Coordinates of C-alpha atoms (C1' of nucleotides) in Angstrom, one line a residue:
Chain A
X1 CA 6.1 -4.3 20.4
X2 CA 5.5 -6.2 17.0
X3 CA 3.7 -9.4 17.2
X4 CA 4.5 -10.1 14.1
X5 CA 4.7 -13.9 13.7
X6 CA 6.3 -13.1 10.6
X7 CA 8.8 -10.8 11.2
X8 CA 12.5 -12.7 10.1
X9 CA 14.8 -10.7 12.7
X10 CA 14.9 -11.7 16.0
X11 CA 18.1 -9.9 16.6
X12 CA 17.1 -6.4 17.2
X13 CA 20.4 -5.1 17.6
X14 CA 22.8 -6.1 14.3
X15 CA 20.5 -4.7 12.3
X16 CA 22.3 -2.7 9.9
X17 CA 25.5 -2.9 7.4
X18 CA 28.5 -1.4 9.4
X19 CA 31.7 -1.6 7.0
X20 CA 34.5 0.0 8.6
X21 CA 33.7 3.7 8.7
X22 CA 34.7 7.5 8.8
X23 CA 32.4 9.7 10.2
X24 CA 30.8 12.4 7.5
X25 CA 31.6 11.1 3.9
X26 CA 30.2 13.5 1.5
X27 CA 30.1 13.4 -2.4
X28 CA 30.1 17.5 -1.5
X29 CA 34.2 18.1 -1.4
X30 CA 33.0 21.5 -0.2
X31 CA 30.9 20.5 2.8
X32 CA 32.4 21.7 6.1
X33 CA 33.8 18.0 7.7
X34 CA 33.7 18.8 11.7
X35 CA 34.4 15.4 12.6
X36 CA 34.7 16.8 15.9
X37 CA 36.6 14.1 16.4
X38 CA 35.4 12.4 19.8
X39 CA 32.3 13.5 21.4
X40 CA 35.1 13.5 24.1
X41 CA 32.2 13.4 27.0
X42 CA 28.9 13.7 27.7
X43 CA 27.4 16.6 29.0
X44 CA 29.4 17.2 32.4
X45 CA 27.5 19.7 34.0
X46 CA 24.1 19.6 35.5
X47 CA 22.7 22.4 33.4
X48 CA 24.0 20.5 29.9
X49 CA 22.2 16.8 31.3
X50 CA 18.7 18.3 30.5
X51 CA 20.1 19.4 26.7
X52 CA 20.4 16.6 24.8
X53 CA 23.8 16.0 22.6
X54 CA 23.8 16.7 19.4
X55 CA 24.8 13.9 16.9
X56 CA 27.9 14.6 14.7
X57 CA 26.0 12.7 12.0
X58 CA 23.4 14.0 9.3
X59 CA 19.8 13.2 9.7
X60 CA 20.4 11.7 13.2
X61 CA 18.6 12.9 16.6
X62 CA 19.0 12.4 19.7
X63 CA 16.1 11.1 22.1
X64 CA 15.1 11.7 25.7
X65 CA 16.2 8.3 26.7
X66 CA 19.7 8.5 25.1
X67 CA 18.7 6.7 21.7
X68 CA 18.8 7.8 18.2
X69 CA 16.1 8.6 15.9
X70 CA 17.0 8.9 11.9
X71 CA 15.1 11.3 9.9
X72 CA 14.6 12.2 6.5
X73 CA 12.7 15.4 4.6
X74 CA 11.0 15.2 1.3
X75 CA 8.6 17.7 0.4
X76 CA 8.5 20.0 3.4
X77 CA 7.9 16.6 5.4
X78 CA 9.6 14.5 7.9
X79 CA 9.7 11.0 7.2
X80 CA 10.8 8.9 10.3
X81 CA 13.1 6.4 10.1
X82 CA 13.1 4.3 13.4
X83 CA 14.9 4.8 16.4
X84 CA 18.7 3.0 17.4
X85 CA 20.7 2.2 20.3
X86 CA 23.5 3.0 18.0
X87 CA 24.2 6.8 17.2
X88 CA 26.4 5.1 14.0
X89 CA 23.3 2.6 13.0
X90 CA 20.7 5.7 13.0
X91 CA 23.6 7.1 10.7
X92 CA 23.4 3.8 8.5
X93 CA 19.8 4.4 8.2
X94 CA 20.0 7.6 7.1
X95 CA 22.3 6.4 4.4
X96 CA 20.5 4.2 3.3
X97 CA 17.2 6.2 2.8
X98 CA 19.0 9.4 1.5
X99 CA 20.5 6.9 -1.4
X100 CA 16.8 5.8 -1.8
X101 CA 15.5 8.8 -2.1
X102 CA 17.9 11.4 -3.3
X103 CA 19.9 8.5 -5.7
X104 CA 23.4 9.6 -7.0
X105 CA 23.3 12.9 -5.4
X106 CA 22.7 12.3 -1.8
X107 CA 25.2 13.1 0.8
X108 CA 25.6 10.4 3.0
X109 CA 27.6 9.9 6.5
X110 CA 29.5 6.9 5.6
X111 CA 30.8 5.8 1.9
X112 CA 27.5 5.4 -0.7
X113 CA 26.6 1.7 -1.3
X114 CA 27.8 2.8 -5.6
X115 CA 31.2 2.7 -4.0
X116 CA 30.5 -0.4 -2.0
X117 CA 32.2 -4.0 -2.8
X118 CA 29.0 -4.9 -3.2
X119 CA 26.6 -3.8 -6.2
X120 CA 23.9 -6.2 -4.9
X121 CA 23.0 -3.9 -2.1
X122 CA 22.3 -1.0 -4.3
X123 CA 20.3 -3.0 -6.8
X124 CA 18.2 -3.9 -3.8
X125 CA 17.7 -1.1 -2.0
X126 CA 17.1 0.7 -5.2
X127 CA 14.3 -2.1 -6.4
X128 CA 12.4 -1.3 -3.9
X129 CA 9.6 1.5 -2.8
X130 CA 10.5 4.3 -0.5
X131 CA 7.9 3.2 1.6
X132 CA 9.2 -0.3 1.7
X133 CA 13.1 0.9 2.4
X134 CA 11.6 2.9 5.4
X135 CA 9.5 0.3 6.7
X136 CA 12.2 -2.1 6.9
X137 CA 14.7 0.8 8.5
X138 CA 11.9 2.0 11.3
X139 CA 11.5 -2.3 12.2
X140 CA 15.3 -3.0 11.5
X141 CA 14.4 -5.7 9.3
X142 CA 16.9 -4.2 6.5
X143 CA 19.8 -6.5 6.9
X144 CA 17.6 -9.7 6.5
X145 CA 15.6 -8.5 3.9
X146 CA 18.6 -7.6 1.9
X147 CA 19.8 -11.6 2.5
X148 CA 16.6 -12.7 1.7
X149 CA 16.3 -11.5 -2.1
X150 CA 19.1 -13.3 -4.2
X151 CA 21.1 -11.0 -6.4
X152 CA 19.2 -10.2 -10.4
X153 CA 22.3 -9.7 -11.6
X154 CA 25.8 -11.1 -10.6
X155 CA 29.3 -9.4 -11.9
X156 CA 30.6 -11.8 -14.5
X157 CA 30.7 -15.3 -14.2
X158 CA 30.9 -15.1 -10.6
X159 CA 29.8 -17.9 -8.1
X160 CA 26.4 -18.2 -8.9
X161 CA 25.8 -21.7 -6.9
X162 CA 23.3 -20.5 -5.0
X163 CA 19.9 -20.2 -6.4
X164 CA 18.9 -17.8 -9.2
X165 CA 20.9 -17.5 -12.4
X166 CA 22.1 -14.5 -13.3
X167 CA 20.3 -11.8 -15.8
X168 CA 21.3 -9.8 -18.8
X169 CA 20.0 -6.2 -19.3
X170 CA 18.1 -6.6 -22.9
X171 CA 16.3 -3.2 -23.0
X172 CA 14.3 -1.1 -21.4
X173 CA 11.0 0.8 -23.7
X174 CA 9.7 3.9 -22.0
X175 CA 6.1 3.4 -23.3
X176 CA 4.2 5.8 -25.4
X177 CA 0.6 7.1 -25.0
X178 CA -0.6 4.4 -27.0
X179 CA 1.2 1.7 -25.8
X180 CA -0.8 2.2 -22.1
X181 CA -3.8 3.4 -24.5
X182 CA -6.8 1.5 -25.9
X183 CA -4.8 -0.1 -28.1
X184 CA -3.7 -3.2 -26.0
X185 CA -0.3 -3.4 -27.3
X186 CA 3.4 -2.7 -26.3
X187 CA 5.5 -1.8 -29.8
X188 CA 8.7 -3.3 -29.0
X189 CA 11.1 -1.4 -30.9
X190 CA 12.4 -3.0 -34.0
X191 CA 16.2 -3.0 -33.1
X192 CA 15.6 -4.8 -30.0
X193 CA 13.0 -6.8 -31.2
X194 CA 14.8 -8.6 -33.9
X195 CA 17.9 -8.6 -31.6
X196 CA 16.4 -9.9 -28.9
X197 CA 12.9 -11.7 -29.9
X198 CA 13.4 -13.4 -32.8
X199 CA 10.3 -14.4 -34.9
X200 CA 10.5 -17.5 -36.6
X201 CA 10.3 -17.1 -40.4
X202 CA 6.6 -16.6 -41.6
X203 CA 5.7 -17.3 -37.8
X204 CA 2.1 -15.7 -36.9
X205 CA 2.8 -15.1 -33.7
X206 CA 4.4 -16.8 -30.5
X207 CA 4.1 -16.5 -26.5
X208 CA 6.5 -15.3 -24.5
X209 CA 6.8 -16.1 -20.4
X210 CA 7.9 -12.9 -18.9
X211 CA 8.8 -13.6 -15.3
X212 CA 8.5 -10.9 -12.9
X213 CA 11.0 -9.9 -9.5
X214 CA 13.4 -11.4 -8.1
X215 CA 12.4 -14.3 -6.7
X216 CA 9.9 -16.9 -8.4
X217 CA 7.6 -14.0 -9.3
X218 CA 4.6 -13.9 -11.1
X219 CA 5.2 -14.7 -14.7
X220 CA 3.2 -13.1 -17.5
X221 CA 2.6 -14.5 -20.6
X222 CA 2.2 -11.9 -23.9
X223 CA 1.5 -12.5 -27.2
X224 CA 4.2 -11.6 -29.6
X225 CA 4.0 -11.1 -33.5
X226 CA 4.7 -9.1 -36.4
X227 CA 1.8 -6.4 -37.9
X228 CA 2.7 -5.9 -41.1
X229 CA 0.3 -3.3 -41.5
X230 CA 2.5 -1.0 -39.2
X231 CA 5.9 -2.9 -39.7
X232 CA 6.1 -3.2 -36.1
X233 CA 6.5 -5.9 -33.9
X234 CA 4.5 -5.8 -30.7
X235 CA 3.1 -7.4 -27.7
X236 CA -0.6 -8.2 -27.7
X237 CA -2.2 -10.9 -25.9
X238 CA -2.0 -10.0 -22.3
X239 CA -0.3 -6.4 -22.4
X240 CA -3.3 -4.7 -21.4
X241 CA -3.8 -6.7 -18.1
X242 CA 0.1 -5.6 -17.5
X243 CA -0.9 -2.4 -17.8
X244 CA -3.5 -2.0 -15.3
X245 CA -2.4 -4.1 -13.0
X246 CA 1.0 -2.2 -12.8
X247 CA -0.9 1.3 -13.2
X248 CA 1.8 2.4 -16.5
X249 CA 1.5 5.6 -17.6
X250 CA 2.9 7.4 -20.4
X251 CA 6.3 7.3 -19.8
X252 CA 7.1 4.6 -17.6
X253 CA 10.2 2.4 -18.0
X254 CA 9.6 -1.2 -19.0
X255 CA 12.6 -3.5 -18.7
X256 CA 12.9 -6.5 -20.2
X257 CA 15.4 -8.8 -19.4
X258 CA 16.9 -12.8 -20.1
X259 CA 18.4 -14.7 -17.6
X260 CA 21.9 -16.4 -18.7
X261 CA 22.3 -19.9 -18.7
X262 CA 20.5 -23.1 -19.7
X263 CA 17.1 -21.3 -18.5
X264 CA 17.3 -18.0 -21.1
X265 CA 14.4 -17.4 -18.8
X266 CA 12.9 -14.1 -19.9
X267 CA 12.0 -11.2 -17.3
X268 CA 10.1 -8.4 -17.0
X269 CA 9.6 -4.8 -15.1
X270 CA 8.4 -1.8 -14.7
X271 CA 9.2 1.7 -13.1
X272 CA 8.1 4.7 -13.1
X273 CA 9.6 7.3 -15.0
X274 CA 12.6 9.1 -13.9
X275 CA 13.0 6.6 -11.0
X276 CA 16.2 5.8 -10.5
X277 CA 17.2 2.5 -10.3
X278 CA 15.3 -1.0 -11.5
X279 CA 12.0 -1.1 -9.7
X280 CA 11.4 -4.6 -9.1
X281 CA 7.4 -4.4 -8.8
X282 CA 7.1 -7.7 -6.9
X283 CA 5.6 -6.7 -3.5
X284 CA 7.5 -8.9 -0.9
X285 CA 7.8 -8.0 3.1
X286 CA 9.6 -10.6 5.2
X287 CA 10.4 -12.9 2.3
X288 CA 6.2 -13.0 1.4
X289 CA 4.3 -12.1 -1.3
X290 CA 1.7 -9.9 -0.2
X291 CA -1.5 -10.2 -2.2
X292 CA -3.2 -6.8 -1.2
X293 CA -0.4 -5.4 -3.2
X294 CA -1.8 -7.0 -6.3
X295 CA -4.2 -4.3 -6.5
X296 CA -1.6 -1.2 -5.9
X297 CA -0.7 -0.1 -9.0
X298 CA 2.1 2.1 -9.6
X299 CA -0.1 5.3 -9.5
X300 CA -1.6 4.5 -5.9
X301 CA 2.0 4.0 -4.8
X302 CA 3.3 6.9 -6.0
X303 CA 0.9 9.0 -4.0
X304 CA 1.3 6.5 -0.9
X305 CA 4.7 6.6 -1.3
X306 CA 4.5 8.8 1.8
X307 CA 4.2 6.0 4.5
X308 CA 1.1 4.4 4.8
X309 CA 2.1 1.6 2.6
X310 CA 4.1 -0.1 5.3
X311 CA 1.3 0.1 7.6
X312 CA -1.3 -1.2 5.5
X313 CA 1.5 -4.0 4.5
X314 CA 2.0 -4.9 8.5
X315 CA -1.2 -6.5 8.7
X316 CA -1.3 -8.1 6.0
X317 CA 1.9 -10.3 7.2
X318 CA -0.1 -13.4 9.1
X319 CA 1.7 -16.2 7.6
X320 CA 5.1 -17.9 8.5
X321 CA 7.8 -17.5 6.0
X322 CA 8.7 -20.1 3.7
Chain B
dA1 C1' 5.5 5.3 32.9
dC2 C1' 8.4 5.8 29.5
dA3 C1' 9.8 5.4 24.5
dT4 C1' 8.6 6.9 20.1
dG5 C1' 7.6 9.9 16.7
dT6 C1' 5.2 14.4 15.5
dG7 C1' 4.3 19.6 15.7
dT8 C1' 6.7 23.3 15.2
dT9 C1' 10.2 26.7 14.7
dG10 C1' 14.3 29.2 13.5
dA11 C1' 18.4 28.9 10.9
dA12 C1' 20.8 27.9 6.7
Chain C
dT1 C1' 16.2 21.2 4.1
dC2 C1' 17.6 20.5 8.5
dA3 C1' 18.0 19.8 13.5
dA4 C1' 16.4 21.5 18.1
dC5 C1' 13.1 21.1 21.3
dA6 C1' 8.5 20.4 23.4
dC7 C1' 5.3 17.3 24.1
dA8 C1' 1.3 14.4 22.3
dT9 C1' 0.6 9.7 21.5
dG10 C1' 1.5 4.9 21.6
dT11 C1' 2.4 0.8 24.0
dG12 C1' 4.1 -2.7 27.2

DNA sequence: ACATGTGTTGAA
DNA sequence: TCAACACATGTG
Protein backbone atom coordinates (compact mmCIF):
# COMPACT_ATOMS: atom_id res chain seq x y z
CA UNK A 1 0.00 0.00 0.00
CA UNK A 2 1.52 3.64 0.64
CA UNK A 3 4.58 3.73 2.60
CA UNK A 4 4.30 7.00 2.92
CA UNK A 5 6.04 8.06 6.19
CA UNK A 6 4.25 11.15 5.58
CA UNK A 7 0.99 10.47 4.94
CA UNK A 8 -1.32 12.37 7.97
CA UNK A 9 -4.35 9.78 7.91
CA UNK A 10 -4.04 6.75 9.48
CA UNK A 11 -7.72 6.16 9.55
CA UNK A 12 -8.56 4.91 6.26
CA UNK A 13 -12.14 4.63 6.69
CA UNK A 14 -13.62 8.38 7.98
CA UNK A 15 -12.26 9.82 5.32
CA UNK A 16 -14.75 12.04 3.84
CA UNK A 17 -17.33 14.89 5.01
CA UNK A 18 -20.75 13.02 5.51
CA UNK A 19 -23.38 15.85 6.63
CA UNK A 20 -26.70 14.37 6.87
CA UNK A 21 -27.78 13.46 3.33
CA UNK A 22 -30.48 12.85 0.56
CA UNK A 23 -29.46 10.86 -2.07
CA UNK A 24 -29.33 12.76 -5.69
CA UNK A 25 -29.27 16.64 -5.00
CA UNK A 26 -29.15 18.31 -8.24
CA UNK A 27 -28.89 22.15 -9.07
CA UNK A 28 -30.90 20.59 -12.37
CA UNK A 29 -34.77 20.84 -10.98
CA UNK A 30 -35.38 18.96 -14.23
CA UNK A 31 -33.14 15.94 -13.71
CA UNK A 32 -35.17 12.66 -13.32
CA UNK A 33 -34.59 11.92 -9.13
CA UNK A 34 -35.02 7.86 -9.00
CA UNK A 35 -34.06 7.75 -5.59
CA UNK A 36 -35.05 4.23 -5.92
CA UNK A 37 -35.52 4.48 -2.62
CA UNK A 38 -33.67 1.34 -0.95
CA UNK A 39 -31.51 -0.85 -3.00
CA UNK A 40 -34.04 -3.13 -1.14
CA UNK A 41 -31.54 -6.22 -1.77
CA UNK A 42 -28.76 -7.41 -3.36
CA UNK A 43 -28.86 -9.43 -6.28
CA UNK A 44 -31.00 -12.60 -5.15
CA UNK A 45 -30.63 -14.83 -7.84
CA UNK A 46 -27.58 -16.68 -9.03
CA UNK A 47 -27.65 -15.32 -12.50
CA UNK A 48 -27.75 -11.40 -11.03
CA UNK A 49 -24.52 -12.33 -8.41
CA UNK A 50 -22.11 -12.29 -11.49
CA UNK A 51 -23.79 -8.58 -12.52
CA UNK A 52 -22.62 -6.20 -10.42
CA UNK A 53 -25.24 -3.46 -8.80
CA UNK A 54 -25.54 -0.44 -10.11
CA UNK A 55 -25.02 2.54 -7.72
CA UNK A 56 -28.06 5.03 -7.44
CA UNK A 57 -25.31 7.77 -7.24
CA UNK A 58 -23.64 9.84 -10.17
CA UNK A 59 -20.09 9.10 -10.97
CA UNK A 60 -20.04 6.03 -8.72
CA UNK A 61 -19.11 2.29 -9.87
CA UNK A 62 -19.23 -0.58 -8.54
CA UNK A 63 -16.16 -3.11 -8.21
CA UNK A 64 -15.68 -6.86 -8.45
CA UNK A 65 -15.08 -7.06 -4.84
CA UNK A 66 -18.18 -5.15 -3.66
CA UNK A 67 -16.34 -1.59 -3.32
CA UNK A 68 -16.88 1.63 -4.99
CA UNK A 69 -14.82 3.41 -7.42
CA UNK A 70 -15.62 7.32 -8.17
CA UNK A 71 -15.08 8.66 -11.47
CA UNK A 72 -14.98 11.75 -13.20
CA UNK A 73 -14.76 12.78 -17.30
CA UNK A 74 -13.12 15.84 -18.65
CA UNK A 75 -12.13 15.95 -22.07
CA UNK A 76 -13.21 12.59 -23.40
CA UNK A 77 -11.09 11.21 -20.34
CA UNK A 78 -11.73 9.35 -17.25
CA UNK A 79 -10.12 10.62 -14.32
CA UNK A 80 -10.12 8.17 -11.40
CA UNK A 81 -11.03 9.07 -8.19
CA UNK A 82 -10.09 6.17 -5.65
CA UNK A 83 -12.02 3.43 -4.63
CA UNK A 84 -14.44 3.25 -1.13
CA UNK A 85 -15.91 0.84 1.17
CA UNK A 86 -18.73 3.24 1.23
CA UNK A 87 -21.13 3.44 -1.89
CA UNK A 88 -22.09 7.11 -0.06
CA UNK A 89 -18.19 8.12 0.40
CA UNK A 90 -17.44 7.26 -3.46
CA UNK A 91 -20.50 9.65 -3.78
CA UNK A 92 -18.76 12.39 -1.50
CA UNK A 93 -15.87 12.11 -3.81
CA UNK A 94 -17.54 12.66 -6.62
CA UNK A 95 -18.91 15.79 -5.16
CA UNK A 96 -16.24 17.03 -4.32
CA UNK A 97 -14.25 16.72 -7.64
CA UNK A 98 -17.36 17.67 -9.87
CA UNK A 99 -17.39 21.17 -7.69
CA UNK A 100 -13.64 21.21 -8.52
CA UNK A 101 -13.93 20.81 -11.74
CA UNK A 102 -17.24 21.82 -13.12
CA UNK A 103 -17.48 24.97 -10.26
CA UNK A 104 -21.13 26.47 -9.86
CA UNK A 105 -22.63 24.34 -12.41
CA UNK A 106 -21.85 20.88 -11.39
CA UNK A 107 -24.50 18.50 -10.33
CA UNK A 108 -23.69 16.89 -7.35
CA UNK A 109 -25.29 13.75 -5.26
CA UNK A 110 -25.45 15.41 -2.01
CA UNK A 111 -25.98 19.39 -1.23
CA UNK A 112 -22.84 21.65 -2.96
CA UNK A 113 -20.26 22.76 -0.33
CA UNK A 114 -21.72 26.85 -1.71
CA UNK A 115 -24.76 25.73 0.33
CA UNK A 116 -22.74 24.28 3.09
CA UNK A 117 -22.45 25.88 6.82
CA UNK A 118 -19.18 26.06 6.01
CA UNK A 119 -17.47 28.46 3.35
CA UNK A 120 -14.03 27.26 4.39
CA UNK A 121 -14.40 24.05 2.66
CA UNK A 122 -15.14 25.59 -0.68
CA UNK A 123 -12.41 28.12 -0.40
CA UNK A 124 -10.12 25.12 0.04
CA UNK A 125 -11.06 22.76 -2.18
CA UNK A 126 -11.31 25.52 -4.73
CA UNK A 127 -7.56 26.83 -3.87
CA UNK A 128 -6.29 23.99 -4.92
CA UNK A 129 -5.15 22.12 -8.35
CA UNK A 130 -7.41 19.44 -9.78
CA UNK A 131 -4.69 17.24 -9.63
CA UNK A 132 -4.12 17.92 -6.05
CA UNK A 133 -8.09 17.57 -5.10
CA UNK A 134 -7.82 14.03 -6.86
CA UNK A 135 -4.83 13.00 -5.28
CA UNK A 136 -6.00 13.58 -1.92
CA UNK A 137 -9.68 11.81 -2.89
CA UNK A 138 -7.80 8.52 -4.66
CA UNK A 139 -5.52 8.37 -1.00
CA UNK A 140 -8.49 9.60 1.27
CA UNK A 141 -6.32 12.13 2.74
CA UNK A 142 -9.16 14.90 1.95
CA UNK A 143 -10.61 15.31 5.36
CA UNK A 144 -7.10 15.96 7.01
CA UNK A 145 -5.90 18.08 4.50
CA UNK A 146 -8.90 20.21 4.67
CA UNK A 147 -8.06 20.48 8.78
CA UNK A 148 -4.65 21.07 8.10
CA UNK A 149 -4.89 24.55 6.13
CA UNK A 150 -6.45 27.26 8.52
CA UNK A 151 -9.28 29.21 7.01
CA UNK A 152 -7.84 32.75 4.51
CA UNK A 153 -10.80 34.29 5.31
CA UNK A 154 -13.24 33.95 8.35
CA UNK A 155 -17.11 35.36 8.19
CA UNK A 156 -16.97 38.51 10.26
CA UNK A 157 -15.40 38.84 13.35
CA UNK A 158 -15.77 35.25 14.06
CA UNK A 159 -13.53 33.25 16.57
CA UNK A 160 -10.38 33.65 15.01
CA UNK A 161 -8.30 32.22 18.24
CA UNK A 162 -6.64 29.79 16.47
CA UNK A 163 -3.76 30.68 14.36
CA UNK A 164 -3.99 32.89 11.15
CA UNK A 165 -5.79 36.22 11.13
CA UNK A 166 -8.28 36.70 9.00
CA UNK A 167 -7.90 38.46 5.20
CA UNK A 168 -9.68 41.11 3.35
CA UNK A 169 -10.24 40.82 -0.45
CA UNK A 170 -8.27 44.22 -1.76
CA UNK A 171 -8.29 43.50 -5.58
CA UNK A 172 -7.56 41.24 -7.94
CA UNK A 173 -5.59 42.76 -11.57
CA UNK A 174 -5.93 40.42 -14.43
CA UNK A 175 -2.48 41.36 -16.03
CA UNK A 176 -1.91 42.70 -19.41
CA UNK A 177 0.61 41.61 -22.05
CA UNK A 178 2.99 43.88 -20.76
CA UNK A 179 2.71 43.47 -17.35
CA UNK A 180 4.14 39.52 -17.94
CA UNK A 181 6.29 41.23 -20.81
CA UNK A 182 9.85 42.59 -20.85
CA UNK A 183 8.88 45.27 -19.04
CA UNK A 184 9.40 43.88 -15.39
CA UNK A 185 6.45 45.59 -13.92
CA UNK A 186 2.86 44.99 -12.65
CA UNK A 187 0.73 48.53 -13.19
CA UNK A 188 -1.47 48.36 -10.25
CA UNK A 189 -4.43 50.18 -11.19
CA UNK A 190 -4.70 53.72 -9.84
CA UNK A 191 -8.03 53.25 -7.94
CA UNK A 192 -6.74 50.51 -5.95
CA UNK A 193 -3.46 51.72 -5.78
CA UNK A 194 -4.17 54.90 -3.94
CA UNK A 195 -6.90 53.03 -1.98
CA UNK A 196 -5.03 50.46 -0.97
CA UNK A 197 -1.09 51.30 -1.27
CA UNK A 198 -0.67 54.45 -0.20
CA UNK A 199 2.61 56.35 -1.19
CA UNK A 200 3.98 58.51 1.20
CA UNK A 201 4.04 62.11 -0.09
CA UNK A 202 7.11 62.81 -2.46
CA UNK A 203 8.12 59.11 -1.46
CA UNK A 204 10.55 57.48 -4.32
CA UNK A 205 9.47 54.33 -3.84
CA UNK A 206 8.90 51.68 -0.91
CA UNK A 207 8.83 47.73 -0.46
CA UNK A 208 6.13 45.79 0.00
CA UNK A 209 6.06 42.03 1.72
CA UNK A 210 3.56 40.14 -0.20
CA UNK A 211 2.98 36.85 1.59
CA UNK A 212 1.94 33.95 -0.30
CA UNK A 213 -0.77 30.81 0.67
CA UNK A 214 -2.30 29.96 3.40
CA UNK A 215 -0.05 29.05 5.74
CA UNK A 216 3.42 30.84 6.43
CA UNK A 217 4.11 30.91 2.75
CA UNK A 218 6.76 32.24 0.82
CA UNK A 219 6.74 35.99 1.05
CA UNK A 220 7.80 38.17 -1.88
CA UNK A 221 9.03 41.39 -1.56
CA UNK A 222 8.24 44.09 -4.69
CA UNK A 223 9.25 47.39 -5.22
CA UNK A 224 6.50 49.83 -5.32
CA UNK A 225 6.53 53.60 -6.66
CA UNK A 226 5.04 56.11 -8.67
CA UNK A 227 6.41 56.76 -12.65
CA UNK A 228 5.39 59.88 -13.39
CA UNK A 229 6.24 59.54 -16.82
CA UNK A 230 3.23 57.16 -17.25
CA UNK A 231 1.18 58.38 -14.15
CA UNK A 232 0.98 54.95 -12.99
CA UNK A 233 1.90 53.38 -10.03
CA UNK A 234 3.47 50.00 -10.41
CA UNK A 235 5.41 47.11 -9.03
CA UNK A 236 9.05 46.80 -10.03
CA UNK A 237 11.72 45.31 -8.08
CA UNK A 238 10.96 41.68 -7.98
CA UNK A 239 7.75 41.32 -10.28
CA UNK A 240 9.64 39.67 -12.92
CA UNK A 241 10.90 36.81 -10.77
CA UNK A 242 6.96 36.46 -9.75
CA UNK A 243 6.25 36.05 -13.05
CA UNK A 244 8.29 33.30 -14.04
CA UNK A 245 8.30 31.56 -11.24
CA UNK A 246 4.37 31.40 -11.31
CA UNK A 247 4.43 30.92 -15.21
CA UNK A 248 1.63 34.29 -15.62
CA UNK A 249 0.33 34.80 -18.82
CA UNK A 250 -1.68 37.38 -20.28
CA UNK A 251 -4.56 37.26 -18.51
CA UNK A 252 -4.12 35.73 -15.31
CA UNK A 253 -5.73 36.81 -12.16
CA UNK A 254 -3.47 38.41 -9.48
CA UNK A 255 -5.07 38.86 -6.09
CA UNK A 256 -3.81 40.90 -3.63
CA UNK A 257 -4.97 40.87 -0.37
CA UNK A 258 -4.32 42.37 3.64
CA UNK A 259 -4.77 40.51 6.46
CA UNK A 260 -7.04 42.29 9.33
CA UNK A 261 -5.74 43.02 12.56
CA UNK A 262 -2.59 44.31 14.22
CA UNK A 263 -0.51 42.35 11.37
CA UNK A 264 -2.11 44.30 8.10
CA UNK A 265 -0.01 41.60 6.71
CA UNK A 266 -0.25 41.97 2.94
CA UNK A 267 -0.83 38.75 0.60
CA UNK A 268 -0.53 37.75 -2.69
CA UNK A 269 -1.83 35.24 -5.57
CA UNK A 270 -2.32 34.15 -8.62
CA UNK A 271 -4.65 32.03 -10.90
CA UNK A 272 -5.18 31.38 -14.00
CA UNK A 273 -7.66 32.98 -15.90
CA UNK A 274 -11.14 31.99 -15.88
CA UNK A 275 -10.47 29.65 -12.95
CA UNK A 276 -12.85 29.70 -10.60
CA UNK A 277 -12.15 30.21 -7.33
CA UNK A 278 -8.78 31.77 -5.48
CA UNK A 279 -5.89 29.60 -6.47
CA UNK A 280 -3.70 29.49 -3.57
CA UNK A 281 -0.31 28.70 -5.50
CA UNK A 282 1.50 27.37 -2.49
CA UNK A 283 2.24 23.69 -3.22
CA UNK A 284 1.51 21.75 0.10
CA UNK A 285 0.78 17.80 0.25
CA UNK A 286 0.38 16.43 3.78
CA UNK A 287 0.84 19.76 5.47
CA UNK A 288 4.58 20.10 3.52
CA UNK A 289 5.88 22.38 1.25
CA UNK A 290 7.07 20.54 -1.60
CA UNK A 291 10.09 22.12 -3.27
CA UNK A 292 9.98 20.33 -6.77
CA UNK A 293 6.90 22.44 -7.14
CA UNK A 294 9.02 25.56 -7.01
CA UNK A 295 9.82 24.97 -10.49
CA UNK A 296 6.01 24.14 -11.84
CA UNK A 297 4.77 27.08 -13.08
CA UNK A 298 1.28 27.66 -13.80
CA UNK A 299 1.68 26.76 -17.52
CA UNK A 300 3.24 23.18 -16.78
CA UNK A 301 0.37 22.66 -14.42
CA UNK A 302 -2.16 23.42 -16.61
CA UNK A 303 -1.12 20.83 -19.08
CA UNK A 304 -0.36 18.34 -16.03
CA UNK A 305 -3.35 19.06 -14.67
CA UNK A 306 -4.33 15.65 -15.96
CA UNK A 307 -2.82 13.47 -13.09
CA UNK A 308 0.66 13.07 -13.11
CA UNK A 309 1.15 15.87 -10.73
CA UNK A 310 0.20 13.78 -7.80
CA UNK A 311 2.48 11.12 -8.78
CA UNK A 312 5.44 13.10 -9.23
CA UNK A 313 4.33 14.90 -5.75
CA UNK A 314 4.23 11.26 -3.87
CA UNK A 315 7.78 10.87 -3.97
CA UNK A 316 8.67 13.77 -3.23
CA UNK A 317 6.94 13.47 0.43
CA UNK A 318 10.09 11.88 2.55
CA UNK A 319 9.90 14.02 5.44
CA UNK A 320 7.70 13.84 8.68
CA UNK A 321 5.20 16.57 9.09
CA UNK A 322 5.71 19.41 11.25
C1' DA B 1 -4.39 -13.99 -5.77
C1' DC B 2 -7.04 -10.33 -5.64
C1' DA B 3 -7.95 -5.27 -5.72
C1' DT B 4 -7.51 -1.40 -8.52
C1' DG B 5 -8.04 1.27 -12.30
C1' DT B 6 -7.99 1.34 -17.58
C1' DG B 7 -9.74 0.12 -22.38
C1' DT B 8 -13.58 0.33 -24.61
C1' DT B 9 -18.20 0.59 -26.03
C1' DG B 10 -23.03 1.92 -26.50
C1' DA B 11 -26.38 5.00 -24.94
C1' DA B 12 -27.90 9.62 -23.82
C1' DT C 1 -20.63 12.75 -20.76
C1' DC C 2 -21.65 8.75 -18.60
C1' DA C 3 -21.82 3.98 -16.74
C1' DA C 4 -21.31 -1.01 -17.88
C1' DC C 5 -18.28 -4.45 -18.43
C1' DA C 6 -14.01 -7.00 -19.50
C1' DC C 7 -9.66 -7.46 -18.15
C1' DA C 8 -4.69 -5.73 -17.86
C1' DT C 9 -1.92 -4.20 -14.35
C1' DG C 10 -0.41 -3.32 -9.75
C1' DT C 11 0.70 -4.89 -5.33
C1' DG C 12 0.86 -7.15 -0.84
Amino acid sequence: MQSNSCNSSSSSTLDLPSPTLHPIHSNHSAITSPAPTTPSSEPSTEAESKKLPSSQYKGVVPQPNGRWGAQIYEKHRRVWLGTFNLEHDAARAYDLAAQRFRGRDAITNFPPLSLSADPHELSFLLSRSKAEIVDMLRKHTYLDELRLCPPLFSPKNASVVSSKPAREHLFDKAVTPSDVGKLNRLVIPKQHAEKHFPLADGAKGVLLNFEEGCAGGKVWRFRYSYWNSSQSYVLTKGWSRFVKEKGLVAGDLVGFYRSKGEERQFYIDCRPRGEEGGGVQTFRLFGVNIGILGSLNMNKKRSFEGMEVGLLMKKQCVGGLG
